Coordinates of C-alpha atoms in Angstrom, one line a residue:
Chain A
M1 CA 12.3 -10.6 -35.7
P2 CA 11.0 -13.9 -33.5
S3 CA 7.9 -13.4 -31.3
I4 CA 9.4 -14.4 -28.2
E5 CA 12.9 -16.1 -27.4
C6 CA 14.7 -17.4 -24.1
R7 CA 18.4 -17.2 -23.8
E8 CA 20.1 -19.5 -21.3
I9 CA 17.0 -19.8 -18.9
Y10 CA 18.5 -21.7 -15.4
F11 CA 15.5 -21.3 -12.7
S12 CA 14.8 -23.7 -9.6
Y13 CA 12.1 -23.9 -6.7
R14 CA 14.2 -22.1 -3.8
R15 CA 16.6 -24.5 -3.0
S16 CA 16.0 -28.1 -5.2
D17 CA 18.0 -28.8 -8.1
P18 CA 18.1 -26.8 -10.7
V19 CA 14.8 -27.2 -13.0
L20 CA 15.7 -25.2 -16.3
K21 CA 20.0 -25.7 -17.3
G22 CA 19.9 -23.3 -19.3
V23 CA 17.1 -23.8 -22.3
S24 CA 16.9 -21.6 -25.1
L25 CA 14.9 -20.9 -28.1
S26 CA 12.7 -18.8 -30.1
A27 CA 9.4 -19.0 -32.1
S28 CA 8.5 -17.0 -35.1
P29 CA 4.6 -15.0 -35.6
G30 CA 2.4 -17.3 -37.2
E31 CA 4.3 -20.8 -35.7
M32 CA 3.6 -23.6 -32.8
L33 CA 5.5 -24.5 -31.3
G34 CA 5.1 -27.6 -29.1
I35 CA 7.2 -28.8 -26.1
V36 CA 7.5 -32.2 -25.5
G37 CA 9.6 -34.5 -22.9
P38 CA 8.4 -36.5 -19.8
N39 CA 7.6 -36.1 -16.2
G40 CA 9.3 -33.0 -14.2
A41 CA 10.9 -32.0 -17.7
G42 CA 10.1 -28.5 -17.0
K43 CA 8.2 -27.9 -19.4
S44 CA 5.6 -26.3 -17.6
T45 CA 7.8 -24.4 -15.7
L46 CA 9.6 -23.2 -18.6
I47 CA 6.1 -22.4 -20.3
R48 CA 4.9 -19.9 -16.7
I49 CA 8.4 -18.2 -16.9
M50 CA 7.3 -17.3 -20.5
A51 CA 4.0 -16.0 -19.5
G52 CA 6.0 -13.7 -17.3
L53 CA 5.0 -15.7 -13.6
L54 CA 8.1 -16.9 -13.1
K55 CA 11.4 -15.4 -13.3
P56 CA 14.5 -17.0 -14.4
Q57 CA 17.5 -16.9 -11.6
N58 CA 19.6 -16.8 -15.0
G59 CA 18.9 -15.4 -18.9
S60 CA 16.7 -13.4 -20.3
V61 CA 13.0 -13.2 -22.2
L62 CA 12.3 -10.9 -24.9
L63 CA 9.4 -10.3 -26.0
E64 CA 9.9 -8.5 -29.8
G65 CA 13.5 -7.9 -28.7
L66 CA 12.0 -6.5 -25.3
M67 CA 12.9 -7.6 -22.1
L68 CA 10.2 -9.3 -21.1
H69 CA 10.4 -9.1 -17.2
G70 CA 10.4 -5.1 -17.4
L71 CA 7.2 -5.0 -18.9
A72 CA 4.0 -3.7 -16.7
S73 CA 1.6 -6.3 -15.8
D74 CA -1.1 -4.9 -18.1
D75 CA 1.5 -4.0 -21.0
R76 CA 2.2 -7.6 -21.1
A77 CA -0.8 -9.5 -21.1
R78 CA -1.8 -7.4 -23.9
R79 CA 1.1 -9.0 -25.7
I80 CA 1.0 -12.7 -24.3
A81 CA -1.7 -15.2 -22.7
Y82 CA -1.4 -17.7 -20.9
V83 CA -4.0 -20.8 -20.1
P84 CA -3.2 -22.5 -17.2
Q85 CA -3.4 -26.6 -17.0
D86 CA -6.2 -26.3 -14.2
Y87 CA -9.2 -23.2 -14.2
H88 CA -10.8 -22.8 -10.5
L89 CA -13.1 -20.4 -10.0
V90 CA -14.9 -20.0 -6.1
F91 CA -17.5 -18.6 -7.0
P92 CA -20.3 -19.5 -9.9
F93 CA -19.2 -16.7 -12.7
T94 CA -20.3 -17.1 -15.8
V95 CA -18.9 -18.1 -19.3
M96 CA -18.6 -14.6 -20.7
D97 CA -17.8 -13.2 -17.1
V98 CA -14.9 -15.7 -17.2
V99 CA -14.5 -14.3 -20.8
L100 CA -14.2 -10.7 -19.8
S101 CA -12.0 -11.0 -17.3
G102 CA -9.4 -11.6 -20.7
R103 CA -10.4 -7.4 -21.1
Y104 CA -9.0 -6.3 -18.0
A105 CA -5.4 -5.4 -19.3
H106 CA -7.0 -3.4 -22.4
G107 CA -8.8 -1.2 -19.5
A108 CA -6.8 -1.6 -16.5
L109 CA -8.7 1.8 -14.9
K110 CA -12.4 1.4 -15.7
I111 CA -14.4 -0.7 -13.5
F112 CA -16.8 -1.7 -15.8
E113 CA -16.2 -3.4 -19.7
T114 CA -16.4 -1.2 -22.5
R115 CA -18.9 -1.8 -26.1
E116 CA -15.3 -2.8 -27.7
D117 CA -15.1 -5.7 -24.8
R118 CA -17.9 -6.7 -25.1
V119 CA -17.9 -7.3 -29.1
I120 CA -14.5 -8.9 -28.7
A121 CA -15.3 -11.1 -26.9
G122 CA -18.7 -12.2 -28.8
R123 CA -15.9 -12.8 -32.0
V124 CA -13.9 -15.4 -29.1
L125 CA -16.9 -16.9 -28.1
K126 CA -18.4 -17.5 -31.9
W127 CA -13.9 -18.5 -32.7
T128 CA -14.7 -21.1 -30.0
G129 CA -18.1 -22.5 -30.4
L130 CA -19.0 -20.9 -26.6
E131 CA -21.9 -17.6 -28.4
N132 CA -25.1 -20.0 -26.8
L133 CA -23.0 -21.3 -22.9
A134 CA -22.5 -17.2 -22.6
D135 CA -24.7 -17.3 -19.7
R136 CA -24.0 -21.1 -18.6
K137 CA -22.2 -20.6 -15.4
F138 CA -18.9 -21.9 -15.8
E139 CA -18.7 -24.5 -13.2
D140 CA -21.6 -26.6 -15.0
L141 CA -20.0 -26.9 -18.6
S142 CA -18.3 -30.1 -19.7
G143 CA -14.9 -30.7 -19.3
G144 CA -14.0 -29.2 -23.6
E145 CA -16.4 -27.2 -23.2
R146 CA -14.2 -25.8 -20.3
Q147 CA -11.2 -25.8 -21.4
R148 CA -12.5 -23.2 -24.7
A149 CA -13.9 -21.3 -23.0
V150 CA -10.3 -20.2 -20.1
L151 CA -9.3 -20.3 -24.8
A152 CA -12.0 -17.6 -25.0
A153 CA -10.7 -15.7 -22.4
A154 CA -7.6 -15.5 -23.2
L155 CA -7.7 -15.0 -27.2
A156 CA -10.0 -12.3 -25.3
Q157 CA -6.9 -10.2 -24.1
E158 CA -5.9 -10.0 -28.0
P159 CA -2.6 -10.8 -27.3
E160 CA 0.1 -11.6 -30.0
L161 CA 1.9 -15.7 -28.1
M162 CA -0.4 -17.6 -26.2
L163 CA 1.2 -19.8 -24.1
L164 CA -0.4 -23.1 -23.1
D165 CA 0.7 -25.8 -20.7
E166 CA -1.2 -29.2 -21.2
P167 CA -4.1 -27.6 -23.5
T168 CA -5.4 -31.7 -24.0
S169 CA -5.2 -33.2 -21.1
S170 CA -8.8 -33.0 -19.8
L171 CA -9.8 -34.0 -23.9
D172 CA -11.0 -37.0 -25.3
V173 CA -9.5 -37.3 -28.5
N174 CA -12.0 -35.6 -30.8
H175 CA -11.8 -32.7 -28.3
A176 CA -8.3 -32.7 -28.2
D177 CA -7.5 -32.7 -32.4
N178 CA -10.6 -29.8 -32.9
L179 CA -8.4 -27.7 -30.1
M180 CA -5.3 -28.0 -32.1
A181 CA -7.2 -27.2 -35.5
L182 CA -8.5 -23.9 -33.7
L183 CA -5.3 -22.9 -33.2
D184 CA -3.3 -23.9 -36.2
R185 CA -6.3 -21.5 -37.4
L186 CA -5.2 -19.0 -35.3
C187 CA -2.2 -19.0 -36.6
S188 CA -2.5 -19.3 -39.4
D189 CA -5.2 -16.6 -40.3
Q190 CA -3.7 -13.8 -37.7
G191 CA -0.4 -14.8 -37.1
L192 CA -0.7 -15.8 -33.4
T193 CA 2.6 -17.1 -32.0
V194 CA 1.2 -20.8 -30.2
I195 CA 3.4 -22.4 -27.6
M196 CA 1.7 -25.1 -25.6
A197 CA 3.3 -27.8 -23.2
V198 CA 2.3 -31.1 -24.9
H199 CA 3.0 -34.7 -23.2
D200 CA 0.5 -35.8 -25.8
L201 CA 3.2 -37.0 -28.8
S202 CA 1.2 -38.0 -31.7
L203 CA -0.8 -34.7 -31.3
A204 CA 2.4 -32.9 -30.9
S205 CA 3.8 -33.9 -33.9
A206 CA 0.2 -34.1 -35.9
W207 CA 0.3 -30.0 -35.7
C208 CA 3.5 -28.0 -33.5
N209 CA 5.0 -27.1 -36.3
R210 CA 8.7 -27.3 -34.6
L211 CA 8.7 -29.3 -31.5
G212 CA 11.6 -29.1 -28.0
F213 CA 12.2 -31.9 -26.7
L214 CA 13.0 -30.9 -22.7
D215 CA 14.6 -33.6 -20.4
Q216 CA 15.4 -33.5 -17.2
G217 CA 16.3 -29.8 -17.4
R218 CA 17.9 -29.0 -21.1
M219 CA 16.6 -28.9 -24.3
N220 CA 17.7 -31.9 -26.1
A221 CA 16.1 -31.1 -29.7
L222 CA 14.3 -28.4 -31.1
G223 CA 12.6 -28.6 -34.7
E224 CA 10.7 -30.7 -37.0
P225 CA 8.5 -33.0 -35.1
A226 CA 9.9 -36.0 -37.4
R227 CA 13.6 -34.9 -36.1
V228 CA 12.9 -34.3 -32.8
L229 CA 11.0 -37.4 -32.1
S230 CA 13.3 -39.9 -33.1
F231 CA 13.8 -43.5 -32.8
D232 CA 16.7 -42.9 -30.7
R233 CA 15.8 -40.2 -28.5
L234 CA 12.8 -42.0 -27.9
K235 CA 14.3 -44.5 -26.7
S236 CA 16.9 -42.9 -24.7
V237 CA 13.8 -40.7 -22.9
Y238 CA 11.5 -43.3 -22.4
G239 CA 13.5 -46.5 -22.6
D240 CA 11.8 -49.3 -24.1
S241 CA 7.8 -48.6 -23.5
V242 CA 7.4 -46.9 -26.2
K243 CA 6.9 -47.4 -30.8
R244 CA 7.5 -44.7 -33.2
L245 CA 4.1 -45.9 -36.1
D246 CA 4.7 -44.1 -39.6
L247 CA 1.0 -44.2 -41.3
D248 CA 0.4 -41.8 -44.3
G249 CA 3.1 -39.7 -43.2
R250 CA 1.9 -39.0 -39.8
I251 CA 3.9 -40.2 -36.9
V252 CA 2.5 -42.5 -34.0
I253 CA 3.7 -42.6 -30.9
A254 CA 2.0 -45.8 -29.4
P255 CA 2.6 -47.5 -25.8
R256 CA 4.5 -50.4 -26.4
G257 CA 0.9 -52.3 -24.9
K258 CA 0.4 -56.1 -23.3
R259 CA 0.7 -58.1 -26.4
N260 CA 3.5 -56.4 -27.6
T261 CA 5.8 -57.5 -24.2
N262 CA 4.5 -61.0 -24.5
A263 CA 5.1 -60.7 -28.2
Chain B
M1 CA -24.1 -4.9 -25.8
L2 CA -27.0 -6.2 -23.9
D3 CA -24.4 -8.2 -21.3
M4 CA -22.3 -4.4 -20.9
D5 CA -26.2 -3.2 -19.9
K6 CA -26.2 -6.4 -17.5
T7 CA -24.1 -5.7 -15.1
R8 CA -25.1 -1.5 -14.8
R9 CA -28.8 -2.1 -14.7
K10 CA -27.8 -5.2 -12.3
L11 CA -26.1 -2.6 -10.3
V12 CA -28.7 0.0 -10.7
L13 CA -31.5 -2.3 -9.8
A14 CA -29.4 -3.4 -6.3
C15 CA -29.2 0.1 -5.5
I16 CA -32.6 0.9 -5.8
L17 CA -33.4 -2.3 -3.9
G18 CA -30.6 -1.7 -1.2
G19 CA -31.6 2.2 -0.7
L20 CA -35.6 1.1 -0.4
W21 CA -34.5 -1.8 2.0
L22 CA -32.4 0.3 4.1
L23 CA -35.1 3.1 4.3
A24 CA -37.6 0.4 5.2
C25 CA -35.2 -0.7 8.1
G26 CA -33.8 2.7 9.4
L27 CA -37.4 3.8 10.0
S28 CA -38.6 1.1 12.1
G29 CA -35.6 1.0 13.9
L30 CA -36.2 4.8 14.5
L31 CA -40.2 4.2 15.4
I32 CA -40.3 0.9 16.6
G33 CA -38.5 0.6 20.2
S34 CA -40.2 -0.8 23.5
T35 CA -41.2 2.9 24.5
S36 CA -43.9 3.7 21.8
I37 CA -43.4 7.5 20.5
D38 CA -45.5 9.8 18.4
I39 CA -43.3 10.8 14.9
V40 CA -45.4 13.8 14.8
R41 CA -44.0 14.8 18.2
A42 CA -41.4 13.6 18.0
L43 CA -40.2 15.7 14.5
N44 CA -41.8 19.2 16.2
G45 CA -40.7 19.5 19.6
S46 CA -38.3 19.2 22.5
G47 CA -40.3 16.9 24.5
P48 CA -39.0 13.3 25.9
D49 CA -40.4 11.5 22.0
A50 CA -37.8 13.8 20.0
Q51 CA -34.6 12.6 23.1
I52 CA -35.9 8.9 22.0
L53 CA -36.2 9.7 18.7
L54 CA -32.9 11.5 17.9
V55 CA -31.1 10.9 21.0
A56 CA -31.9 7.3 22.1
R57 CA -32.8 5.8 18.0
L58 CA -31.0 7.9 15.6
P59 CA -27.3 7.1 16.1
R60 CA -28.0 4.1 17.3
V61 CA -29.6 3.1 14.1
L62 CA -27.6 4.8 12.3
L63 CA -24.4 3.3 13.4
A64 CA -25.9 -0.5 13.3
A65 CA -26.4 0.6 8.9
L66 CA -23.0 1.7 8.7
T67 CA -21.2 -1.3 11.0
G68 CA -23.8 -4.0 8.7
G69 CA -22.9 -1.8 5.8
A70 CA -19.0 -2.0 7.0
L71 CA -19.1 -5.3 8.0
A72 CA -20.8 -7.5 4.7
S73 CA -18.9 -5.4 2.5
A74 CA -15.3 -6.3 4.3
G75 CA -16.5 -10.1 4.1
V76 CA -17.2 -9.9 0.8
G77 CA -13.6 -8.7 0.4
F78 CA -11.7 -10.8 3.1
Q79 CA -14.0 -14.4 1.3
A80 CA -12.7 -12.9 -2.4
L81 CA -9.4 -12.2 -1.2
L82 CA -9.1 -15.5 0.8
R83 CA -10.7 -17.8 -2.1
N84 CA -12.7 -18.2 0.6
P85 CA -16.5 -18.7 1.3
L86 CA -15.9 -18.7 4.8
A87 CA -14.1 -16.4 5.1
T88 CA -15.4 -13.3 7.3
P89 CA -14.2 -10.0 8.5
F90 CA -13.0 -11.5 12.2
T91 CA -10.6 -14.3 10.6
L92 CA -7.3 -12.5 9.7
G93 CA -7.4 -11.3 13.1
V94 CA -8.9 -7.5 13.2
S95 CA -11.3 -8.6 16.1
S96 CA -9.1 -9.6 18.4
G97 CA -6.6 -6.7 18.3
A98 CA -9.3 -4.6 18.8
S99 CA -11.0 -6.7 21.3
L100 CA -6.9 -7.1 23.1
G101 CA -6.8 -2.9 22.6
A102 CA -10.3 -2.5 24.7
A103 CA -9.7 -4.7 27.4
S104 CA -6.7 -3.6 28.1
A105 CA -8.4 0.3 28.6
I106 CA -11.1 -1.2 30.8
L107 CA -8.5 -3.4 32.9
L108 CA -6.0 -0.1 32.6
G109 CA -9.2 2.1 34.5
L110 CA -9.5 3.9 31.5
D111 CA -12.5 3.8 31.0
T112 CA -14.9 5.4 33.3
A113 CA -18.1 3.0 35.2
L114 CA -21.1 4.1 33.1
L115 CA -20.4 7.1 31.6
G116 CA -17.8 5.7 28.8
S117 CA -15.2 7.5 27.7
A118 CA -12.8 7.7 23.8
A119 CA -10.3 5.5 25.8
V120 CA -11.6 1.4 24.8
P121 CA -12.5 3.1 21.1
L122 CA -9.2 4.6 20.5
F123 CA -7.4 1.6 22.1
A124 CA -9.5 -0.5 20.0
L125 CA -8.5 0.7 17.0
A126 CA -4.9 0.1 17.5
G127 CA -5.5 -3.2 19.1
A128 CA -7.0 -3.6 15.4
G129 CA -4.0 -1.8 13.9
L130 CA -0.9 -3.7 15.4
A131 CA -3.3 -6.8 14.7
V132 CA -3.4 -5.8 10.7
A133 CA 0.1 -4.8 10.8
V134 CA 1.7 -8.5 12.3
V135 CA -0.5 -10.5 10.2
Y136 CA 0.4 -8.6 7.3
M137 CA 4.2 -8.8 8.4
L138 CA 4.1 -12.1 9.1
A139 CA 2.7 -13.0 5.3
R140 CA 5.0 -11.1 3.6
R141 CA 7.0 -13.4 1.2
R142 CA 10.6 -12.8 1.3
G143 CA 10.2 -11.7 -2.4
S144 CA 7.3 -9.1 -2.0
L145 CA 3.8 -11.4 -3.2
L146 CA 1.8 -11.5 -0.4
S147 CA 0.3 -15.6 0.8
T148 CA -2.7 -15.0 1.1
N149 CA -2.9 -19.4 3.1
T150 CA 0.1 -17.5 4.9
L151 CA -2.0 -14.3 5.6
L152 CA -4.9 -17.2 6.5
L153 CA -2.8 -19.1 9.8
A154 CA -0.7 -15.8 10.6
G155 CA -4.7 -14.5 11.2
V156 CA -5.3 -17.6 12.7
C157 CA -3.3 -17.9 14.6
L158 CA -2.7 -14.5 16.2
A159 CA -6.5 -14.2 16.6
F160 CA -5.4 -17.5 19.3
F161 CA -2.8 -15.3 20.5
F162 CA -4.8 -12.3 21.4
G163 CA -7.2 -14.3 22.5
A164 CA -5.5 -16.3 25.4
V165 CA -3.9 -12.7 26.1
M166 CA -7.0 -11.3 26.8
L167 CA -8.1 -14.8 29.4
F168 CA -3.9 -13.2 31.0
L169 CA -6.3 -10.3 31.2
H170 CA -9.6 -11.5 32.6
Y171 CA -7.8 -13.3 35.3
L172 CA -5.4 -9.8 36.3
A173 CA -9.2 -7.9 36.2
D174 CA -11.9 -7.6 38.8
F175 CA -15.0 -8.6 38.6
G176 CA -16.0 -5.4 37.5
N177 CA -13.6 -5.3 34.8
S178 CA -13.9 -8.5 34.0
Y179 CA -17.6 -8.1 33.3
R180 CA -17.5 -4.7 31.1
M181 CA -14.9 -6.6 28.8
I182 CA -17.5 -9.3 28.6
R183 CA -20.3 -6.9 27.4
W184 CA -17.8 -5.1 25.0
L185 CA -16.9 -8.9 23.4
M186 CA -21.1 -9.4 23.4
G187 CA -20.9 -6.5 20.6
S188 CA -23.1 -3.3 21.7
L189 CA -25.1 -0.6 19.2
D190 CA -26.0 1.6 22.7
I191 CA -24.6 5.2 22.2
T192 CA -26.8 8.0 22.3
D193 CA -23.5 10.4 20.9
I194 CA -24.6 11.0 17.2
M195 CA -20.7 12.1 16.9
V196 CA -19.7 8.3 17.2
P197 CA -21.6 7.5 13.7
L198 CA -20.2 10.3 12.3
K199 CA -16.5 9.3 13.3
V200 CA -17.9 5.4 11.6
F201 CA -18.5 6.9 8.7
V202 CA -15.8 8.8 6.9
L203 CA -13.1 6.1 8.3
T204 CA -16.1 3.4 6.7
I205 CA -16.4 5.3 3.7
I206 CA -13.2 5.7 2.8
G207 CA -12.9 2.3 3.1
F208 CA -15.9 0.9 0.8
I209 CA -14.7 3.0 -1.9
L210 CA -11.2 1.5 -2.1
L211 CA -12.9 -1.5 -1.8
Y212 CA -15.3 -0.5 -4.3
S213 CA -12.6 0.1 -7.0
N214 CA -10.4 -3.3 -7.1
S215 CA -14.0 -4.8 -7.9
R216 CA -13.0 -5.5 -11.1
R217 CA -10.2 -7.0 -10.3
L218 CA -11.7 -8.5 -7.8
N219 CA -13.9 -10.5 -10.0
V220 CA -10.4 -11.8 -12.4
M221 CA -8.9 -12.8 -9.2
S222 CA -11.3 -15.2 -8.3
A223 CA -9.6 -17.5 -10.3
G224 CA -6.5 -17.7 -9.0
E225 CA -3.5 -15.7 -8.6
E226 CA -1.4 -16.8 -10.8
V227 CA -4.4 -16.4 -13.7
A228 CA -4.9 -12.6 -12.6
Q229 CA -1.1 -12.1 -13.1
S230 CA -1.5 -13.9 -16.3
R231 CA -4.3 -11.2 -16.7
G232 CA -2.2 -8.2 -16.4
I233 CA -3.5 -7.7 -12.5
D234 CA -0.4 -6.5 -10.4
V235 CA -1.3 -9.0 -8.0
D236 CA 0.5 -8.3 -5.1
K237 CA -1.0 -4.8 -4.8
V238 CA -4.7 -5.6 -5.8
Q239 CA -4.2 -8.3 -3.1
R240 CA -2.7 -5.2 0.0
R241 CA -4.9 -3.3 -1.3
I242 CA -8.1 -5.4 -0.2
Y243 CA -6.2 -6.0 2.7
F244 CA -6.0 -3.2 4.1
S245 CA -9.1 -1.7 3.1
G246 CA -11.1 -4.3 4.4
S247 CA -9.3 -4.7 7.8
L248 CA -10.0 -0.2 8.0
L249 CA -14.3 -1.4 6.8
T250 CA -13.6 -3.7 10.0
A251 CA -11.4 -1.9 12.2
S252 CA -13.5 1.7 12.3
V253 CA -16.6 0.1 13.2
V254 CA -15.3 -3.0 15.3
A255 CA -13.7 -0.3 17.4
A256 CA -17.4 1.4 17.6
T257 CA -19.1 -1.2 18.4
G258 CA -17.0 -4.4 20.0
P259 CA -17.6 -7.8 17.6
I260 CA -20.5 -8.0 16.1
G261 CA -20.6 -11.8 14.3
F262 CA -22.9 -13.7 11.6
V263 CA -23.0 -9.8 9.5
G264 CA -19.9 -10.7 7.6
L265 CA -20.3 -14.0 6.8
V266 CA -23.9 -14.7 6.0
V267 CA -25.3 -11.2 4.4
P268 CA -22.6 -12.2 1.3
H269 CA -23.9 -15.4 1.4
V270 CA -27.3 -14.7 0.9
V271 CA -26.9 -11.6 -2.0
R272 CA -24.9 -13.4 -3.4
M273 CA -27.6 -15.6 -4.1
F274 CA -29.7 -12.9 -5.7
T275 CA -27.3 -10.7 -7.4
G276 CA -24.6 -13.6 -8.6
P277 CA -21.0 -13.2 -8.2
D278 CA -19.8 -10.1 -9.6
H279 CA -18.3 -8.3 -7.3
R280 CA -18.6 -4.6 -8.4
V281 CA -22.8 -5.5 -7.6
L282 CA -22.3 -7.8 -4.7
L283 CA -20.5 -5.1 -3.1
P284 CA -23.0 -2.0 -2.6
A285 CA -26.1 -4.8 -2.4
S286 CA -23.8 -6.4 0.4
F287 CA -23.3 -2.8 2.3
F288 CA -27.0 -2.2 1.8
A289 CA -28.6 -5.4 3.2
G290 CA -26.0 -5.4 5.8
A291 CA -27.2 -2.3 6.8
G292 CA -30.7 -3.3 7.0
F293 CA -30.0 -6.5 8.3
L294 CA -28.5 -5.2 11.5
I295 CA -30.7 -1.9 12.3
L296 CA -33.3 -4.8 12.6
C297 CA -31.3 -6.8 14.8
D298 CA -31.4 -4.2 17.0
L299 CA -34.6 -3.4 16.7
L300 CA -34.9 -7.2 18.7
A301 CA -32.2 -6.7 20.5
R302 CA -34.1 -4.4 21.9
V303 CA -37.8 -4.8 22.3
L304 CA -38.1 -8.8 22.7
I305 CA -37.3 -9.3 26.6
A306 CA -37.9 -4.9 26.9
P307 CA -36.7 -3.5 28.9
T308 CA -34.0 -5.9 28.8
E309 CA -31.6 -5.5 26.2
I310 CA -30.1 -8.8 24.4
P311 CA -26.4 -8.3 23.6
V312 CA -27.2 -7.5 19.3
G313 CA -24.1 -10.1 18.4
V314 CA -26.3 -12.7 20.2
I315 CA -29.1 -11.6 17.6
T316 CA -27.2 -11.9 14.8
A317 CA -25.5 -15.7 15.4
I318 CA -29.0 -16.5 16.1
L319 CA -31.2 -15.8 13.0
G320 CA -27.7 -16.1 11.0
G321 CA -26.7 -19.6 10.9
P322 CA -30.1 -21.2 10.7
F323 CA -30.7 -19.1 8.4
L324 CA -27.5 -19.5 6.4
V325 CA -27.9 -23.2 7.1
W326 CA -31.5 -22.9 5.5
L327 CA -30.6 -20.9 2.7
L328 CA -27.4 -23.6 1.6
R329 CA -29.8 -26.5 2.2
R330 CA -32.7 -25.2 -0.7
Q331 CA -29.8 -24.4 -2.8
V332 CA -28.8 -27.6 -2.8
E333 CA -32.0 -29.3 -3.4
N334 CA -32.8 -26.6 -5.9

């Protein structure tokens, strides 16, 4: 049974044109699925619908066969974790506080975290390489450390499905690659299902098992990265501004650049 | 494991230190005043010393403690709800509603000149309730979620509207009633009826328990509604609980004392510098700190230019404002 399945999702914000027009997809346990596409294609909206934060006007989302939007909020949070694009705290909480906030759904009526919560928080801090920064204020962290702390909080939810909205957008190449490697390890070792909206097509094709290509609210293609990022599709969506290179079996999507234009 | 103990340890420490602070302030409030009293005689007999201690000072100190504590903890709640460190218990229009209610009672002659009557606090409470209901209705989205931005806007607009109605009531009132309205707006703890703090206590404790039961959720919600929702919080329900419990805390004391500013803004900030932002520790610590702070402010109000009393709201603003600026500057410099 797929971990999550979207059937014919339609969604529009207020009275504007539909952002998603009949999107269907499914992902299996242990899979890393990347949602790619140009700006405004509906990637973040789709992620937020799958996270249960938005309700589609039409269509349904099934989580292991159960209707997602019928689940209680804490039940949903024990199955799905969501990593937003921006994470902003008003008050100076520590990294440990942020990570422990991920344990809320496992004891929603409790005022204090349990010993088990602490053990799990310690474990995910280790996975994300933040064990030495547990008492550091979140606002004092670098961009890469922050992203890992937010990921650690999501992992502390012990989810079966992890949804990420542009997780690498504020990271340099090395940190982005490390983050993807960590997610890949969690998929293969723990059977975690990962679905993420990604802008960086090269990164997405390097790490994701499959890609879903969203364009103008429709799922243009879904499958192997090499097939989804075809020359024709890239050209029709991005125009002549990108170039696909195949290097040692890897796909690299490069901007055409000044030199090429002049050539 | 060490960290679990840390939160609880911090809570216990905050309660012990807060309790000692409150005890010290409470004793100062009882024993110091424009007239000196003999504590042994006061506790033994029914002479003037006992009258001063038990009738003039005890109800007042108790009301000051409850008011300071309630306003400080409501301030913590509203700052977390609105995700705005500048929010106060009065930001969402509760005090303007209470003021309008009190002014209406005064204008209608429901408060006799000096004897006082229960009508003014009752009208104030009703006015506060009306403000809370109107702001809540305005802020509800068509779906279900409470929009905190609209809540803030609705509260501020309602405060302006009620302020304008207040001016109109002043215009209609004679000099005597207008003076009484202004004095009510300055905030006062000048009571001699021990029943007043007891009644306030019941409402305050309900509000505080309701707020504290959501303290862990307040921590999670400081990352925003969407993150809180994804962590498993029923954001709409929790926002409503915080809004109503904070409003209950505020209304219950403002009805009895009039609006006393700055406590709900300054105390949470100062306490947060010592306890950190964890609401499980911050809420009780702010209650104790606010309670002691207002007792001290009232003490100063009574003795600074005795026998004349300064309205306590003036003292809290004069002390609180510069103190907060000094602390924030020091924090920035460090």
